mmCIF file of C-alpha atoms in Angstrom:
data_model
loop_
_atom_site.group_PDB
_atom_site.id
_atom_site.type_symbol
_atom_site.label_atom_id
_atom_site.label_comp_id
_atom_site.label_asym_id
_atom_site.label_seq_id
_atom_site.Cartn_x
_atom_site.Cartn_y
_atom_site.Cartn_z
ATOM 1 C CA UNK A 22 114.977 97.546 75.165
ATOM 2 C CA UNK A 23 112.626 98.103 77.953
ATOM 3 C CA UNK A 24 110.649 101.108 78.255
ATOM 4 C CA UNK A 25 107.273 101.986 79.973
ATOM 5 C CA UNK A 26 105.664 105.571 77.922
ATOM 6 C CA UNK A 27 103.407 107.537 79.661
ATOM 7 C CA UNK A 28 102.222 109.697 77.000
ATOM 8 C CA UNK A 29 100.502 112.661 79.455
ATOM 9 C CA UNK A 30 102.056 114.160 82.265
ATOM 10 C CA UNK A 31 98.824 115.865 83.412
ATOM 11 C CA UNK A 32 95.462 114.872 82.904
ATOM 12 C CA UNK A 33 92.543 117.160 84.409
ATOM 13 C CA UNK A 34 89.367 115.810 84.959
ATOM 14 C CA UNK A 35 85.884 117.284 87.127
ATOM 15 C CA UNK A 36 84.333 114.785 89.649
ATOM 16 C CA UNK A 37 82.212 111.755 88.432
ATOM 17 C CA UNK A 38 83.844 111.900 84.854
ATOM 18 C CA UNK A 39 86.013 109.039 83.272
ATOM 19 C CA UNK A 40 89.516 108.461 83.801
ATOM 20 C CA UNK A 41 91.933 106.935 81.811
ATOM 21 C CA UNK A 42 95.592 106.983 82.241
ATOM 22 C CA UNK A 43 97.455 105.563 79.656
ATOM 23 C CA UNK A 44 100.238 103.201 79.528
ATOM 24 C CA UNK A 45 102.419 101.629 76.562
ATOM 25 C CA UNK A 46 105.260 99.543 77.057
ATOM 26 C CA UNK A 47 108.188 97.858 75.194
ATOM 27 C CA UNK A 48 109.256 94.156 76.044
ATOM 28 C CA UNK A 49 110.163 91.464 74.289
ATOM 29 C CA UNK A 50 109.263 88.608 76.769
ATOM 30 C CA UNK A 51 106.004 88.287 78.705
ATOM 31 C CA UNK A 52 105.969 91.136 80.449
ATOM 32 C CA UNK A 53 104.166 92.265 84.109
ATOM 33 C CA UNK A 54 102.853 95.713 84.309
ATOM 34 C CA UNK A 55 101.439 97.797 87.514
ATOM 35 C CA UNK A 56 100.365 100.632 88.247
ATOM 36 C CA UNK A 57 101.943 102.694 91.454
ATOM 37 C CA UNK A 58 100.179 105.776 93.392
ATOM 38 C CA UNK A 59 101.988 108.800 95.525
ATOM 39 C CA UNK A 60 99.372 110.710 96.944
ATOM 40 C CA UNK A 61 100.711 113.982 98.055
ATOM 41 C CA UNK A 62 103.144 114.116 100.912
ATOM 42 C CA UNK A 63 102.743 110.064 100.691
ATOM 43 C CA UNK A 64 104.556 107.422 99.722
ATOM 44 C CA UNK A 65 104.823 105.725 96.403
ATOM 45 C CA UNK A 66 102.763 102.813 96.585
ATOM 46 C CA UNK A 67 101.362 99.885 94.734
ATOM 47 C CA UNK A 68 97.402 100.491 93.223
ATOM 48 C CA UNK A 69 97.285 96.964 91.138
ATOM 49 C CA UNK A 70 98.811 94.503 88.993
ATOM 50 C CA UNK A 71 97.705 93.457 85.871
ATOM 51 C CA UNK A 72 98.047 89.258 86.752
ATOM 52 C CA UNK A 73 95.477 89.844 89.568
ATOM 53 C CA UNK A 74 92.800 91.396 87.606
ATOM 54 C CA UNK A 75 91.577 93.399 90.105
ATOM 55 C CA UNK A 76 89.697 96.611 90.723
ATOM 56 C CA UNK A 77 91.415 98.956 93.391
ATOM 57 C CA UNK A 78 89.482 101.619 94.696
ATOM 58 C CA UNK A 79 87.662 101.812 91.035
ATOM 59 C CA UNK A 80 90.270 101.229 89.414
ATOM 60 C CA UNK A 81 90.626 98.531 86.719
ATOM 61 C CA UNK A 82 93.654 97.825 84.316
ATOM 62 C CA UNK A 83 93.844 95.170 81.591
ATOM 63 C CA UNK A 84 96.907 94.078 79.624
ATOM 64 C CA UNK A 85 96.906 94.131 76.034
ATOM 65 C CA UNK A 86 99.570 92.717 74.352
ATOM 66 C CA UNK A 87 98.277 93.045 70.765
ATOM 67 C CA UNK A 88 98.761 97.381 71.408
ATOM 68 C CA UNK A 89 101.088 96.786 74.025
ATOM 69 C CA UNK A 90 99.116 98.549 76.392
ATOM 70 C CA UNK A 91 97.981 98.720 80.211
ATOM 71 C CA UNK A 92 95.184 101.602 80.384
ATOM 72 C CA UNK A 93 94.620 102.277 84.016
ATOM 73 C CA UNK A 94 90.701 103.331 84.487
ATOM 74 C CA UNK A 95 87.839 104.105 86.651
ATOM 75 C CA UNK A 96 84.291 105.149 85.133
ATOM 76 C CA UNK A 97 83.808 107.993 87.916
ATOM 77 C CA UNK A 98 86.157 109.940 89.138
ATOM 78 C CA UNK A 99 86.689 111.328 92.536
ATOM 79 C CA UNK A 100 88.990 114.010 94.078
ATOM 80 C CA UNK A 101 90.400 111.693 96.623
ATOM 81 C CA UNK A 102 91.697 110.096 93.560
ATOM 82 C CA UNK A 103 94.326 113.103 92.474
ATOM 83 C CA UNK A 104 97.688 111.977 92.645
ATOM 84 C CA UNK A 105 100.592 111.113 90.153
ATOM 85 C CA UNK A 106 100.227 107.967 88.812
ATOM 86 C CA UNK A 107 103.249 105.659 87.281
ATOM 87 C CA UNK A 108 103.093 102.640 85.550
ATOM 88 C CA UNK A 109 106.070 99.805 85.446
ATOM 89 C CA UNK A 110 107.137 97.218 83.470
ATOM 90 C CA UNK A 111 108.752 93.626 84.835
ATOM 91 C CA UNK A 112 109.595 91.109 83.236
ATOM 92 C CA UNK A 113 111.708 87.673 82.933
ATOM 93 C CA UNK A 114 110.515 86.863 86.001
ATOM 94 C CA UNK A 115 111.534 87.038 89.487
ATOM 95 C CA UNK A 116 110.518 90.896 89.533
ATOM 96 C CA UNK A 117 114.499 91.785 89.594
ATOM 97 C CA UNK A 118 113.659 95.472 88.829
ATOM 98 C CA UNK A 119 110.808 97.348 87.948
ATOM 99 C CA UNK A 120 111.365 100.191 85.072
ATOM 100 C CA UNK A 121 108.876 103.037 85.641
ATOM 101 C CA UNK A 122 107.433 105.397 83.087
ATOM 102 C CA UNK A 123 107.971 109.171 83.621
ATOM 103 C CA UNK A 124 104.086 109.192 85.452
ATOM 104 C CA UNK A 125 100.597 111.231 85.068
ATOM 105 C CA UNK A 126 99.820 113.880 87.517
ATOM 106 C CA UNK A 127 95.592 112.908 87.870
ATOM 107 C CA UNK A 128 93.993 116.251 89.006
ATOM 108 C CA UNK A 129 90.132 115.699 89.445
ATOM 109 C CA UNK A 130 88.288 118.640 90.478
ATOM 110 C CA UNK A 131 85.429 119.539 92.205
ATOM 111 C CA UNK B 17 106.707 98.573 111.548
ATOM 112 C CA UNK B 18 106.536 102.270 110.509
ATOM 113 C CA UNK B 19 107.891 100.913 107.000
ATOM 114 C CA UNK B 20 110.794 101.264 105.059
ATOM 115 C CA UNK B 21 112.685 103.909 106.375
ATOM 116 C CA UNK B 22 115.520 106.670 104.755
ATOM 117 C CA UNK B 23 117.720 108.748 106.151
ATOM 118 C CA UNK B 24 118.685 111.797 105.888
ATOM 119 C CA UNK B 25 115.462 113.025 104.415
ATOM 120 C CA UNK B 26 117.720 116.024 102.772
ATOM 121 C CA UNK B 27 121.150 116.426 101.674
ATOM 122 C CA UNK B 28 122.770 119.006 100.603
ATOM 123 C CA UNK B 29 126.547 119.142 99.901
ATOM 124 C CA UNK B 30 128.993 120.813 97.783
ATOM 125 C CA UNK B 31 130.398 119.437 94.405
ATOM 126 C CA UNK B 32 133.212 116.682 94.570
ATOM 127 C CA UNK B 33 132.359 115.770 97.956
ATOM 128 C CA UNK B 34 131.366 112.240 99.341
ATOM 129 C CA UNK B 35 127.707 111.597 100.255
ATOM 130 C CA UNK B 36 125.848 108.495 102.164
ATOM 131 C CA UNK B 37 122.897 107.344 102.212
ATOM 132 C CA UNK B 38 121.196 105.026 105.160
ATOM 133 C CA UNK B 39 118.114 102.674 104.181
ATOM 134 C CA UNK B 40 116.248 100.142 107.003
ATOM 135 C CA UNK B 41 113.921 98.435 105.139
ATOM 136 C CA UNK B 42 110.711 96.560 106.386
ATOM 137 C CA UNK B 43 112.227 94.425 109.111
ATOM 138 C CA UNK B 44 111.143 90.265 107.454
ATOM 139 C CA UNK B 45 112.005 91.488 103.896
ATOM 140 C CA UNK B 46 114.715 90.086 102.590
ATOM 141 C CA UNK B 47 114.889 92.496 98.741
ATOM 142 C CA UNK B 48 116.533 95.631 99.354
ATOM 143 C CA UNK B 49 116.317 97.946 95.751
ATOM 144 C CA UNK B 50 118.033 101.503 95.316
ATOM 145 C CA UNK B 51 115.542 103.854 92.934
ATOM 146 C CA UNK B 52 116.642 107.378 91.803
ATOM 147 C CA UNK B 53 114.301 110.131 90.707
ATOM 148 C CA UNK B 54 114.575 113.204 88.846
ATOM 149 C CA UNK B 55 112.337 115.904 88.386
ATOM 150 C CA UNK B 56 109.749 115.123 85.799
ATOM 151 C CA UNK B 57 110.624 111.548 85.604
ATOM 152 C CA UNK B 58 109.913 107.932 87.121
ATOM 153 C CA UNK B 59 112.145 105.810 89.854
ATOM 154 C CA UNK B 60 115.291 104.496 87.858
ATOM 155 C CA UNK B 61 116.487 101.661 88.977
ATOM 156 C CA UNK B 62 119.839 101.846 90.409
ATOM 157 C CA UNK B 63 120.813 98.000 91.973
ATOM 158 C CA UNK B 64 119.305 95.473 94.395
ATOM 159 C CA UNK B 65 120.048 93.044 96.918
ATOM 160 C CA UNK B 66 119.022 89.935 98.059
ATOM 161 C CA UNK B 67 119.224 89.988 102.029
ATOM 162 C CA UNK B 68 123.613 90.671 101.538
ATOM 163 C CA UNK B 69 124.177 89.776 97.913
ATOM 164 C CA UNK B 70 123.863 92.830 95.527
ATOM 165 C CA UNK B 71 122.222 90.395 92.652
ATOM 166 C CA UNK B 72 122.411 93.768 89.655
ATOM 167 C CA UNK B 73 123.332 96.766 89.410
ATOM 168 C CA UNK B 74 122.281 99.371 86.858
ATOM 169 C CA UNK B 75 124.583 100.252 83.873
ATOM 170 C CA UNK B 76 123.515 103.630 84.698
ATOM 171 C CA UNK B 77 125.646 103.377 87.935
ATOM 172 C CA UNK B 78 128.900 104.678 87.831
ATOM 173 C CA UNK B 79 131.961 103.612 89.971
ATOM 174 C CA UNK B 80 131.329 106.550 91.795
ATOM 175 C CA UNK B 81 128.520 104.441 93.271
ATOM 176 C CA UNK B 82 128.706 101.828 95.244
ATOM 177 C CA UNK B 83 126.039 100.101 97.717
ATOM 178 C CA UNK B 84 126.270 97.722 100.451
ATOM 179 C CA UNK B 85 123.495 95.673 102.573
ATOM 180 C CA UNK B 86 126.636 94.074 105.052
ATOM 181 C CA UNK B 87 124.319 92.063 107.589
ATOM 182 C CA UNK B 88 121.105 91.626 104.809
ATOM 183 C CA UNK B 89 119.436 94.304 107.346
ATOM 184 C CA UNK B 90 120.383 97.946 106.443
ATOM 185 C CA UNK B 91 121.803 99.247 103.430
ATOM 186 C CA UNK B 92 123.923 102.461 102.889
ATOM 187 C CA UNK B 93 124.594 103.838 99.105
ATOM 188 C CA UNK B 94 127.916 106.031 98.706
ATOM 189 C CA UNK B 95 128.332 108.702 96.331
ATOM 190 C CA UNK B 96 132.033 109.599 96.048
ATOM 191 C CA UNK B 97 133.215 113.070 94.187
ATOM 192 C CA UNK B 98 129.580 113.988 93.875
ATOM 193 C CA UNK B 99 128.832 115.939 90.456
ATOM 194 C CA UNK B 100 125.576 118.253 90.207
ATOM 195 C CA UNK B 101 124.172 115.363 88.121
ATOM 196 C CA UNK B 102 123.729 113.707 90.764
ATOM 197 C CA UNK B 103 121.078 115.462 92.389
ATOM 198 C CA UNK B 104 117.949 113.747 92.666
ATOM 199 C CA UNK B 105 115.728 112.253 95.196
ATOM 200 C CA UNK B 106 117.476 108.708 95.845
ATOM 201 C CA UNK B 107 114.412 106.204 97.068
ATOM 202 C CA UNK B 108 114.960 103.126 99.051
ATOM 203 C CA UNK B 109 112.276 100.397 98.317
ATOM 204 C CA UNK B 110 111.866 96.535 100.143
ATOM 205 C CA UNK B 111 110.036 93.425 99.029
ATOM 206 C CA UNK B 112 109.161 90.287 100.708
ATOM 207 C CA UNK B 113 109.641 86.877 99.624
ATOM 208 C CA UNK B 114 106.910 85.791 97.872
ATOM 209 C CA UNK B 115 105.476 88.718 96.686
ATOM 210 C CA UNK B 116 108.494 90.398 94.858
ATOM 211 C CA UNK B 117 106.896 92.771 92.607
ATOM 212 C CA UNK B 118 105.200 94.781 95.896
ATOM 213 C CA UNK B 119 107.327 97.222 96.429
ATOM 214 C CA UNK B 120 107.303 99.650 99.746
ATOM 215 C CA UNK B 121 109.033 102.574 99.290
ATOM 216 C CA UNK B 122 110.893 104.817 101.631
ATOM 217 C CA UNK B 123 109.885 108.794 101.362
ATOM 218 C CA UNK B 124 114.004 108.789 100.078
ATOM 219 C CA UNK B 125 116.663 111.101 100.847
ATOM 220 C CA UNK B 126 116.564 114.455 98.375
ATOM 221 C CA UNK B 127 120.591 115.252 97.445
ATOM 222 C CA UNK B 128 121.253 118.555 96.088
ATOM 223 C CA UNK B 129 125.019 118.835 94.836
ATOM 224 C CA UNK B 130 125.576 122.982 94.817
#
């Protein structure tokens, strides 16, 4: 079966200190993962995919498939980046549905 | 474009009655999805459409369910002989062709069944 575990639902951090969110997923094909962002009184919204490779505002994401994993990071963190973060798994392509873990609340003081 | 948008932004009705929901998504996309959220938990997926055709439709949704997208525009999602279950904030999300796995989400519709 598919299923995205977020194992934290709140991770506290101060300004300028590591961040990593984690992400493990179950899926027997080749799966897609993401990471989504609500800010607060904001939409939920896309922050990256993992077949891009890219860094979004600092944050960077790579799929392993050995721990069937997709860490989301960022080496510094900053308060503009507190929000609740969800990851999602596709898969079997043409993105039919996307099934979301239960998400981290990120709260990075000052 | 102001985005996908949902309406009502709050329901709240009493048990066993019928409740809709309204959707416009982002006017050239042509994937409509239904999400529902509950407290402490991630979107579920609920069903999806491509422009009219509803393509899947979660085993999770009852026949008390039922969605429609008539003209591959709008979409509305029913709720007949609601139960307190069903409470939850019901999110509306579009895609464009092309780039599938973006979606935009609405700011959904919060039911509460009392």
């Amino acid at each position: 079966a598919q299923r995205v575990t977020q194992p934290e639902k709140l991770l506290s951090v101060f300004k300028g200190a590591p961040v990593e969110l984690k992400c493990n997923y179950s899926y027997s094909g080749s799966p897609e993962l993401f990471w989504y962002v609500q800010y607060s009184r904001q939409r939920l919204q896309l922050l990256l995919r993992h077949i891009s490779r890219e860094s979004i505002k600092g944050f960077t994401a790579d799929l392993n498939k050995g721990e069937t994993s997709f860490h989301l990071k960022k080496p510094f963190a900053q308060e503009e980046d507190s929000a609740m973060y969800y990851c999602a798994l596709g898969g079997g392509g043409g993105y039919n549905k996307l099934i979301f873990g239960a998400g981290t609340r990120l709260a990075v003081h000052p | 474009d102001t985005g996908v948008s949902q309406n009502p932004r709050h329901k709240i009705t009493k048990r066993g009655q019928n409740v809709t929901f309204r959707c416009d998504p982002i006017s050239e996309h042509n994937r409509l999805y239904w999400y529902r959220q509950t407290l402490g938990q991630g979107p579920e997926f609920l069903t999806y459409f491509q422009n009219e055709a509803q393509l899947e439709k979660s085993r999770l949704l009852s026949d008390r369910f039922s969605a429609e997208r008539p003209k591959g525009s709008f979409s509305t999602l029913e709720i007949q002989r609601t139960e307190q279950g069903d409470s939850a904030m019901y999110l509306c999300a579009s895609s464009d062709t092309g780039q599938e796995e973006k979606l935009f989400f609405g700011s959904g519709t919060q039911l509460s069944v009392l």
